[in-house]
PDB file of C-alpha atoms in Angstrom:
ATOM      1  CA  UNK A1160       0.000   0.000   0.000  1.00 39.00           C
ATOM      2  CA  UNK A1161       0.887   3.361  -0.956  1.00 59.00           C
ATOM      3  CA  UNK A1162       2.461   5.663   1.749  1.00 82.00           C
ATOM      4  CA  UNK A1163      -0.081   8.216   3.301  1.00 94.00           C
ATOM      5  CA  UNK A1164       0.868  12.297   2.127  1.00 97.00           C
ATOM      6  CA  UNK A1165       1.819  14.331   4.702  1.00 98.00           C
ATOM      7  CA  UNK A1166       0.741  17.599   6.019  1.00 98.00           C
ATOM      8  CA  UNK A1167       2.508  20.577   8.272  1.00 98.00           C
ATOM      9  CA  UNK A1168      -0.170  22.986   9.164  1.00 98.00           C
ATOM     10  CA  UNK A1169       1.445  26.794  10.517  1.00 98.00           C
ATOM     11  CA  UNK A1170      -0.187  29.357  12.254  1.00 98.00           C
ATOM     12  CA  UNK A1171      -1.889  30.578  15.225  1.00 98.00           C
ATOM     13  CA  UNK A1172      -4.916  29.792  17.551  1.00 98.00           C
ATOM     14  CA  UNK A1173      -7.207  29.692  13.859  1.00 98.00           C
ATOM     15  CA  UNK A1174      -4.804  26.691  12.985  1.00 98.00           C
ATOM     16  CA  UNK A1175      -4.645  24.141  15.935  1.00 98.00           C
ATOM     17  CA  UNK A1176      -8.618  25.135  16.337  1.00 97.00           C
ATOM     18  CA  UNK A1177      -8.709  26.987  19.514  1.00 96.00           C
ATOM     19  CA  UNK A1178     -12.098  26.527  21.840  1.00 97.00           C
ATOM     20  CA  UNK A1179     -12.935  23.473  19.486  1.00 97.00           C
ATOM     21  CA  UNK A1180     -11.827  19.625  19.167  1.00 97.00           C
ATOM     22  CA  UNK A1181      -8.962  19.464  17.256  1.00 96.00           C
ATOM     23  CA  UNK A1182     -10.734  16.907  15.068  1.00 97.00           C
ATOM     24  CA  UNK A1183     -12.944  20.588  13.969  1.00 98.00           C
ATOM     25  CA  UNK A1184      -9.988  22.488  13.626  1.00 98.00           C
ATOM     26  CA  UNK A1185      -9.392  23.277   9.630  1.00 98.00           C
ATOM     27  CA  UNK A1186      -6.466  21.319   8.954  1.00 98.00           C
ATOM     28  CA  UNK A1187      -7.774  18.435  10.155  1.00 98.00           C
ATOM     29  CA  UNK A1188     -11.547  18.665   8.614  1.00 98.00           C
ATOM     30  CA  UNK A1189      -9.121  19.381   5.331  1.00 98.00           C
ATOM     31  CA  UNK A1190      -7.832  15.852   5.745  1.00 97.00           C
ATOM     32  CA  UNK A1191     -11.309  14.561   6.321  1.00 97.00           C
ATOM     33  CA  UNK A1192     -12.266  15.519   2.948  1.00 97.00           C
ATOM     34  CA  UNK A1193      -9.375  14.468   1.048  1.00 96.00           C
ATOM     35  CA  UNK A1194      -9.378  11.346   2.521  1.00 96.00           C
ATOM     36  CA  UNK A1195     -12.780  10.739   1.287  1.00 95.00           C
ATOM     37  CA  UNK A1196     -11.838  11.481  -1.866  1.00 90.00           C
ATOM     38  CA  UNK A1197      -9.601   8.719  -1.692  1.00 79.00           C
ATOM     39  CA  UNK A1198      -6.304  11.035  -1.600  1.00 86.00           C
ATOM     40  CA  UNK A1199      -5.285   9.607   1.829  1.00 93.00           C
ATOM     41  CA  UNK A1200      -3.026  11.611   4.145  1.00 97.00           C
ATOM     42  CA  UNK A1201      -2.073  11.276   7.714  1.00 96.00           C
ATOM     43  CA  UNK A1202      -2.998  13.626  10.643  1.00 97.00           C
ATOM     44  CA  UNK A1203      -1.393  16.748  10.092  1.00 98.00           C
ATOM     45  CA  UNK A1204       1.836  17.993  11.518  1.00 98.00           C
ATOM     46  CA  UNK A1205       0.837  21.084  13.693  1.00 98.00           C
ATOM     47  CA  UNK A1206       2.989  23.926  14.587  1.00 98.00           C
ATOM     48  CA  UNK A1207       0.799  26.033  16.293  1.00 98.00           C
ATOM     49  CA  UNK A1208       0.139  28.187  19.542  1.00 98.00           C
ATOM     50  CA  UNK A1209      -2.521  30.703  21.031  1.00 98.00           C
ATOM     51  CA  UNK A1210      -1.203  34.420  20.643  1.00 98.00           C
ATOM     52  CA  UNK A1211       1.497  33.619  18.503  1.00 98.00           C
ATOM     53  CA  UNK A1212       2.564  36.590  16.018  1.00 98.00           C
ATOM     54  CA  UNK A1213       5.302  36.065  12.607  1.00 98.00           C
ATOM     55  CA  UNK A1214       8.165  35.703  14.951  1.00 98.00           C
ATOM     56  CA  UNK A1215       6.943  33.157  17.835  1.00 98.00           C
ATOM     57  CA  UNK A1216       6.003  31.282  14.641  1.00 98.00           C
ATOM     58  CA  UNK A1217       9.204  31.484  12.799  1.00 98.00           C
ATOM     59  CA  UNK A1218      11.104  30.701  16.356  1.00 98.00           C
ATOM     60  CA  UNK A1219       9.266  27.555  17.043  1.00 98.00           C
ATOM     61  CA  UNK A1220       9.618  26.696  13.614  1.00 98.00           C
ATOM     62  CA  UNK A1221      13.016  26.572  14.115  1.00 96.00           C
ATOM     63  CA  UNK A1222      13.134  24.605  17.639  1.00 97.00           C
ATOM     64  CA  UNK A1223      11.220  21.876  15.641  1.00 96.00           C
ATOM     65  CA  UNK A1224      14.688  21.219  13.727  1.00 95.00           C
ATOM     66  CA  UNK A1225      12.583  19.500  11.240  1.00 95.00           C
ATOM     67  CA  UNK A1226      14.450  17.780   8.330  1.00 94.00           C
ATOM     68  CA  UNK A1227      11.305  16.047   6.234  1.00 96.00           C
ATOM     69  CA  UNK A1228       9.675  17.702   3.586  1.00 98.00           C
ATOM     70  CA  UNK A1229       6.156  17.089   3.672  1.00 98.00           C
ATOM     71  CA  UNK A1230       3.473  16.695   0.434  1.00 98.00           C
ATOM     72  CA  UNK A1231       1.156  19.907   1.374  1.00 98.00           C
ATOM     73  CA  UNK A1232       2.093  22.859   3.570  1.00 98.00           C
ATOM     74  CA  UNK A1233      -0.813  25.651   4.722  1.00 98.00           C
ATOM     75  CA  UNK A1234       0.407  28.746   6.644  1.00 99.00           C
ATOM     76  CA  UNK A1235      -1.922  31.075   8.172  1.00 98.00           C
ATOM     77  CA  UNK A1236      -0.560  34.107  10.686  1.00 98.00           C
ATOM     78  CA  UNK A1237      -0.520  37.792  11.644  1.00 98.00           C
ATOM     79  CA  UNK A1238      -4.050  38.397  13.990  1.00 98.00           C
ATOM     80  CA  UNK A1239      -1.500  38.398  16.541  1.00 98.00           C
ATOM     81  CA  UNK A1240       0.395  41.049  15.046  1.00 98.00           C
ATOM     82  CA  UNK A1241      -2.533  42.856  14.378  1.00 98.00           C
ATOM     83  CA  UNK A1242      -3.875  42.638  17.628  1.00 97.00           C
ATOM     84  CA  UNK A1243      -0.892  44.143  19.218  1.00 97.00           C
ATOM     85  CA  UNK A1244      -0.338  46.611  17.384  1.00 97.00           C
ATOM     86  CA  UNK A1245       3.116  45.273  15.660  1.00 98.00           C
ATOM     87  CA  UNK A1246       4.778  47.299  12.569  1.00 98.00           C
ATOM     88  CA  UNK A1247       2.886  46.239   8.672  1.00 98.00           C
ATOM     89  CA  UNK A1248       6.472  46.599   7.284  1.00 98.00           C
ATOM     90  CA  UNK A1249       7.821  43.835  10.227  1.00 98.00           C
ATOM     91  CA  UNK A1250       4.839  41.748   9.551  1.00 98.00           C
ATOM     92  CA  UNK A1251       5.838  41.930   5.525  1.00 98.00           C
ATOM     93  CA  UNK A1252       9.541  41.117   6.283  1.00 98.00           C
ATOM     94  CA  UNK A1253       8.597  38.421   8.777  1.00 98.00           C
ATOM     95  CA  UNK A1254       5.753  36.714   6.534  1.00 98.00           C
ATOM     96  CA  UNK A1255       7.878  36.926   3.617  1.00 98.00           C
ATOM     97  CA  UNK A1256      10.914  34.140   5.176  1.00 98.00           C
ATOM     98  CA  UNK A1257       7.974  32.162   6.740  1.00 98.00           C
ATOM     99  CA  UNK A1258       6.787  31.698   3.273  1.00 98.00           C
ATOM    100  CA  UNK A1259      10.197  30.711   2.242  1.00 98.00           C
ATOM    101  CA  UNK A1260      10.281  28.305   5.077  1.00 98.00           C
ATOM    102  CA  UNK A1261       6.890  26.745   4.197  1.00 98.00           C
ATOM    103  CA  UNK A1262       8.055  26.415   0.520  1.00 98.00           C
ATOM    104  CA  UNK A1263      11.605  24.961   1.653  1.00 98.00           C
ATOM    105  CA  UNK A1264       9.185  22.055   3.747  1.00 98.00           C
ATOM    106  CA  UNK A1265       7.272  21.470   0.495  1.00 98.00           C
ATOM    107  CA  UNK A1266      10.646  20.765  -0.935  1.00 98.00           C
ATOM    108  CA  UNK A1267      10.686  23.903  -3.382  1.00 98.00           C
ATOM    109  CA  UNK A1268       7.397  22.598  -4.872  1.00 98.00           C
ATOM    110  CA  UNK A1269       5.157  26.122  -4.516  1.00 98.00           C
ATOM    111  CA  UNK A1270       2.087  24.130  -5.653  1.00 98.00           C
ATOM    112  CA  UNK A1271       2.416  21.862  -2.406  1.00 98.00           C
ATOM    113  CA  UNK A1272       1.841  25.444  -0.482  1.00 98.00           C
ATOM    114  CA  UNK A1273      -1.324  27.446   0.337  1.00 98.00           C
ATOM    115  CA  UNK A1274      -1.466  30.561   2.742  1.00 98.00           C
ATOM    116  CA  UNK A1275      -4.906  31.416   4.310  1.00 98.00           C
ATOM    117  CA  UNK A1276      -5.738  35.091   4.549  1.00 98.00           C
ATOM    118  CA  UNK A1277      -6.622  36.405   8.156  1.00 98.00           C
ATOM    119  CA  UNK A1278     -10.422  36.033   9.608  1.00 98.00           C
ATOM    120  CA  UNK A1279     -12.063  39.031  10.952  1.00 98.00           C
ATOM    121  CA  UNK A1280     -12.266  39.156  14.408  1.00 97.00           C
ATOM    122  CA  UNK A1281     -14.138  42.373  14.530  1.00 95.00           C
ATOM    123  CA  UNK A1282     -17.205  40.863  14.059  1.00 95.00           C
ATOM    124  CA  UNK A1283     -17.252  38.750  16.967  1.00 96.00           C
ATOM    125  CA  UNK A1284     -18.564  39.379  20.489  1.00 92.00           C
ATOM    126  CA  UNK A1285     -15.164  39.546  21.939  1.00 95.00           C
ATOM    127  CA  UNK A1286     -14.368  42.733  19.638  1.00 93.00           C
ATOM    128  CA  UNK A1287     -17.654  44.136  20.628  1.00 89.00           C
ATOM    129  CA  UNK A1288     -16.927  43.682  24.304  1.00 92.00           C
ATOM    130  CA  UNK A1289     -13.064  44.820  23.969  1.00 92.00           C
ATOM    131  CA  UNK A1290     -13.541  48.825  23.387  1.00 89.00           C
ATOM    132  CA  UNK A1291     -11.866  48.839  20.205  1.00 92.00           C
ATOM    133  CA  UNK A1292     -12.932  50.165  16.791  1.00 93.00           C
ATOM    134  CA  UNK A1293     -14.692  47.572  15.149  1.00 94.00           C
ATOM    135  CA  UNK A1294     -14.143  49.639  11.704  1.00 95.00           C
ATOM    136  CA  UNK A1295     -10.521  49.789  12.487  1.00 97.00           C
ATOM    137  CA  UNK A1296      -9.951  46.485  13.647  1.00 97.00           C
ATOM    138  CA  UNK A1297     -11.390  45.215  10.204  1.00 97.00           C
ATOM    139  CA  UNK A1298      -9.024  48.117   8.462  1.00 98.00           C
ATOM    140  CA  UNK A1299      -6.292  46.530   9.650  1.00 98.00           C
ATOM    141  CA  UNK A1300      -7.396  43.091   8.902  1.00 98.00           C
ATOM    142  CA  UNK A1301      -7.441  44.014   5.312  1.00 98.00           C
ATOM    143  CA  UNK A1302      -4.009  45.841   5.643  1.00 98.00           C
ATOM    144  CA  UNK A1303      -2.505  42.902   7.086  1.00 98.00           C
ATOM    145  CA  UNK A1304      -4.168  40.486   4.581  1.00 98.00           C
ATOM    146  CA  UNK A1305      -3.288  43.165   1.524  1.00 98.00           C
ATOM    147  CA  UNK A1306       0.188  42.475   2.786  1.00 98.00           C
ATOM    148  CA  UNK A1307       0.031  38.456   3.109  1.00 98.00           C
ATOM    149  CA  UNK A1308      -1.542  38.483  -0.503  1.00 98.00           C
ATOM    150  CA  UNK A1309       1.327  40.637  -2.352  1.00 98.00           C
ATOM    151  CA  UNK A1310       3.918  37.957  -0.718  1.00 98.00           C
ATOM    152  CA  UNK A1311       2.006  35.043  -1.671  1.00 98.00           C
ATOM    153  CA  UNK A1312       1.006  35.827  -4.759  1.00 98.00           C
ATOM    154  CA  UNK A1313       4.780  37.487  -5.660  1.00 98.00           C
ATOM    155  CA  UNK A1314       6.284  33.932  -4.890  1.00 98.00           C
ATOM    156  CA  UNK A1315       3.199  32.209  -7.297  1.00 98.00           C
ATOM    157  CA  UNK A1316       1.667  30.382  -3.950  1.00 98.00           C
ATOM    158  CA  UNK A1317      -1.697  29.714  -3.988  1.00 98.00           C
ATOM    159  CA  UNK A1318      -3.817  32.263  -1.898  1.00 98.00           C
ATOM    160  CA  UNK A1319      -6.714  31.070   0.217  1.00 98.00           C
ATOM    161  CA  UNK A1320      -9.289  34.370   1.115  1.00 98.00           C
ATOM    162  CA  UNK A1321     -11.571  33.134   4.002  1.00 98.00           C
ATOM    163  CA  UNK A1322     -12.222  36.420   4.956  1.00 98.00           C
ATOM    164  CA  UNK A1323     -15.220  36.670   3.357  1.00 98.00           C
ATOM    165  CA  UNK A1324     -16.778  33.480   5.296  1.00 97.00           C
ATOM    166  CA  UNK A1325     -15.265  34.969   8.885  1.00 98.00           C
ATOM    167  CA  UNK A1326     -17.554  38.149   8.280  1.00 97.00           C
ATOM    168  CA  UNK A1327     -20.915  36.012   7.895  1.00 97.00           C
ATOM    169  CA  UNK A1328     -20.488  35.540  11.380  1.00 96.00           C
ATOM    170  CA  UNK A1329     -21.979  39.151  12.307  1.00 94.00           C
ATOM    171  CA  UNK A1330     -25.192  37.080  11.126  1.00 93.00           C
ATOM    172  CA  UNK A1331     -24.095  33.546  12.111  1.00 95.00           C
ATOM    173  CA  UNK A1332     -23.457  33.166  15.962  1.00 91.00           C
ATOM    174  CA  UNK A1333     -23.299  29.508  14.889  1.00 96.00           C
ATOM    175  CA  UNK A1334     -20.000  30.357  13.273  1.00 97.00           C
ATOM    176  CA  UNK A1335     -18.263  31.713  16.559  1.00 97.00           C
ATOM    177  CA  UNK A1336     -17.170  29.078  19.168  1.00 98.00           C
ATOM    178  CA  UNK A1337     -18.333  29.147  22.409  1.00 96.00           C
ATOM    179  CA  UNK A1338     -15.667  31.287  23.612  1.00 96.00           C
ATOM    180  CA  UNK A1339     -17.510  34.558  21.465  1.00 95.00           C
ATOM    181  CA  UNK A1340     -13.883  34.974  19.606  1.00 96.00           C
ATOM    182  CA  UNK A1341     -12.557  31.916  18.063  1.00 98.00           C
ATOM    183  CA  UNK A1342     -14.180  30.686  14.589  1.00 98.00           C
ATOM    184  CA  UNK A1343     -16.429  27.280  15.217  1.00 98.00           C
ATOM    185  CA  UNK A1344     -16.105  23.459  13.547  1.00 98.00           C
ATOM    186  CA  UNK A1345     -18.985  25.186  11.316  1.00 98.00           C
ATOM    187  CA  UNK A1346     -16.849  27.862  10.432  1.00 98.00           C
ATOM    188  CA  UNK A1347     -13.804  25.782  10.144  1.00 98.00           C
ATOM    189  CA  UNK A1348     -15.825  23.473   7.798  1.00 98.00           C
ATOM    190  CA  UNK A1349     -16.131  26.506   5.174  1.00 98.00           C
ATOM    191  CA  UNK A1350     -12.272  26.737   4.622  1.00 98.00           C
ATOM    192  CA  UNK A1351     -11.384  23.300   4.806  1.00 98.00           C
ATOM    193  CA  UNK A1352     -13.704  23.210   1.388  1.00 98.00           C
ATOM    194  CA  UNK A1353     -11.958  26.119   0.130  1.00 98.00           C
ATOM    195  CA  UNK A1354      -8.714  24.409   0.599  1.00 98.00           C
ATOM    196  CA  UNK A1355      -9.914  21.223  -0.919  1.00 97.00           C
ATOM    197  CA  UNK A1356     -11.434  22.576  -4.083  1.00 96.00           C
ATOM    198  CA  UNK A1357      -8.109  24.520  -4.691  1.00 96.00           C
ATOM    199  CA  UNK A1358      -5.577  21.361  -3.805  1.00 95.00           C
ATOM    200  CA  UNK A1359      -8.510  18.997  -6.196  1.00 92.00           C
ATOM    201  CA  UNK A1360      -8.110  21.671  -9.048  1.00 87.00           C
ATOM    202  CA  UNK A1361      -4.004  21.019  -9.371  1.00 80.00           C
TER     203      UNK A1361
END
C-alpha cells in the first residue's frame, strides 16, 4: 500500500482550532475531505500556539529542527500582530521568510503550499466587548491580509481568502465558538472546502 501524504499545518490559535476539538480544527476537517476522496493523508503535523505573532512562529519553527519535507504545507498568521499593534512593514519582512520556510518544507514545490488570509475578528462578540474600533480592527485586517496576498502571490503560492466566510459571522453566531472569539467546527468546515477545491483543481 501506498504511503499516506503528509501535512505541516502553521499558524496561530485559527490553525490548531482553539475553543474546538482538534478533530474541527481546519487542517484536520481538510484531511477529512481528502481522505474521502480517496487522496489519503495522515494527521497533520501542527505547529501552532494561542497568541502567537510572525516571529513566535518562525522561532518555534526553528526549535522543531525538522528535516522532512512534507506533500502539502498551509500557513496562516498575523491576527497576533494585528492585535498588538506590531509594525505592517515587520509583519511583511517576517511573513515573507515564513513563506520561504513553508516552501523549503514542500521541498521547493510552490504548488504543495497554500497561505490562508486572516479572519475578521471584529465581528465577533469579543471585539464588541473589547472597546476597540470595530471599523478599524477590520481596516487593519485588510491591511494585514493586503500584505500576506502581495507575498504570496509574488512567490506564485496559492492564496486562500476566508475572509469573506469569517464576516458572515456578524449574522451567524453559529459560526463563533463558544468562547464569542474563536471561529467554530462550522466555520472551520467553510475553509477546509476552500482548501480542498483549490488542492482537487491542481
Amino acid at each position: 500500500m501506498k504511503n499516506k501524504l503528509t501535512y505541516l499545518a502553521l499558524g496561530d490559535s485559527y490553525t490548531i482550532g482553539e475553543a474546538i476539538e482538534q478533530s474541527e480544527s481546519f487542517p484536520f476537517q481538510l484531511v477529512e475531505i481528502l481522505n474521502a476522496q480517496a487522496v489519503q493523508f495522515q494527521n497533520p503535523k501542527v505547529i501552532a500556539k494561542t497568541g502567537w505573532t510572525t516571529d513566535e512562529l518562525r522561532h518555534a519553527i526553528q526549535q522543531e529542527q525538522i528535516l522532512e519535507t512534507f506533500d502539502l504545507v498551509t500557513l496562516l498568521v498575523g491576527v497576533n500582530n494585528q492585535y498588538r499593534g506590531y509594525s505592517q512593514e515587520t509583519y511583511r519582512k517576517e511573513f515573507a521568510e515564513l513563506l520561504e520556510m513553508a516552501i523549503g518544507f514542500a521541498g521547493g514545490d510552490k504548488s504543495k503550499v497554500y497561505v490562508v488570509s486572516i479572519p475578521d475578528w471584529g465581528v465577533t462578540a469579543f471585539a464588541k466587548q473589547s472597546g476597540r474600533d470595530l471599523k478599524t480592527i477590520s481596516n487593519e485586517i485588510d491591511a494585514f491580509n493586503a500584505i500576506n496576498r502581495k507575498e504570496t502571490e509574488a512567490k506564485q503560492v496559492t492564496y486562500i481568502d476566508i475572509t469573506p466566510v469569517s464576516r458572515q459571522a456578524i449574522k451567524k453566531q453559529t459560526l463563533i465558538a463558544g468562547d464569542g472569539l474563536h471561529p467554530s467546527g462550522k466555520m472551520y468546515a467553510e475553509w477546509a472546502k476552500l482548501l480542498a477545491e483549490q488542492i482537487n483543481a491542481k
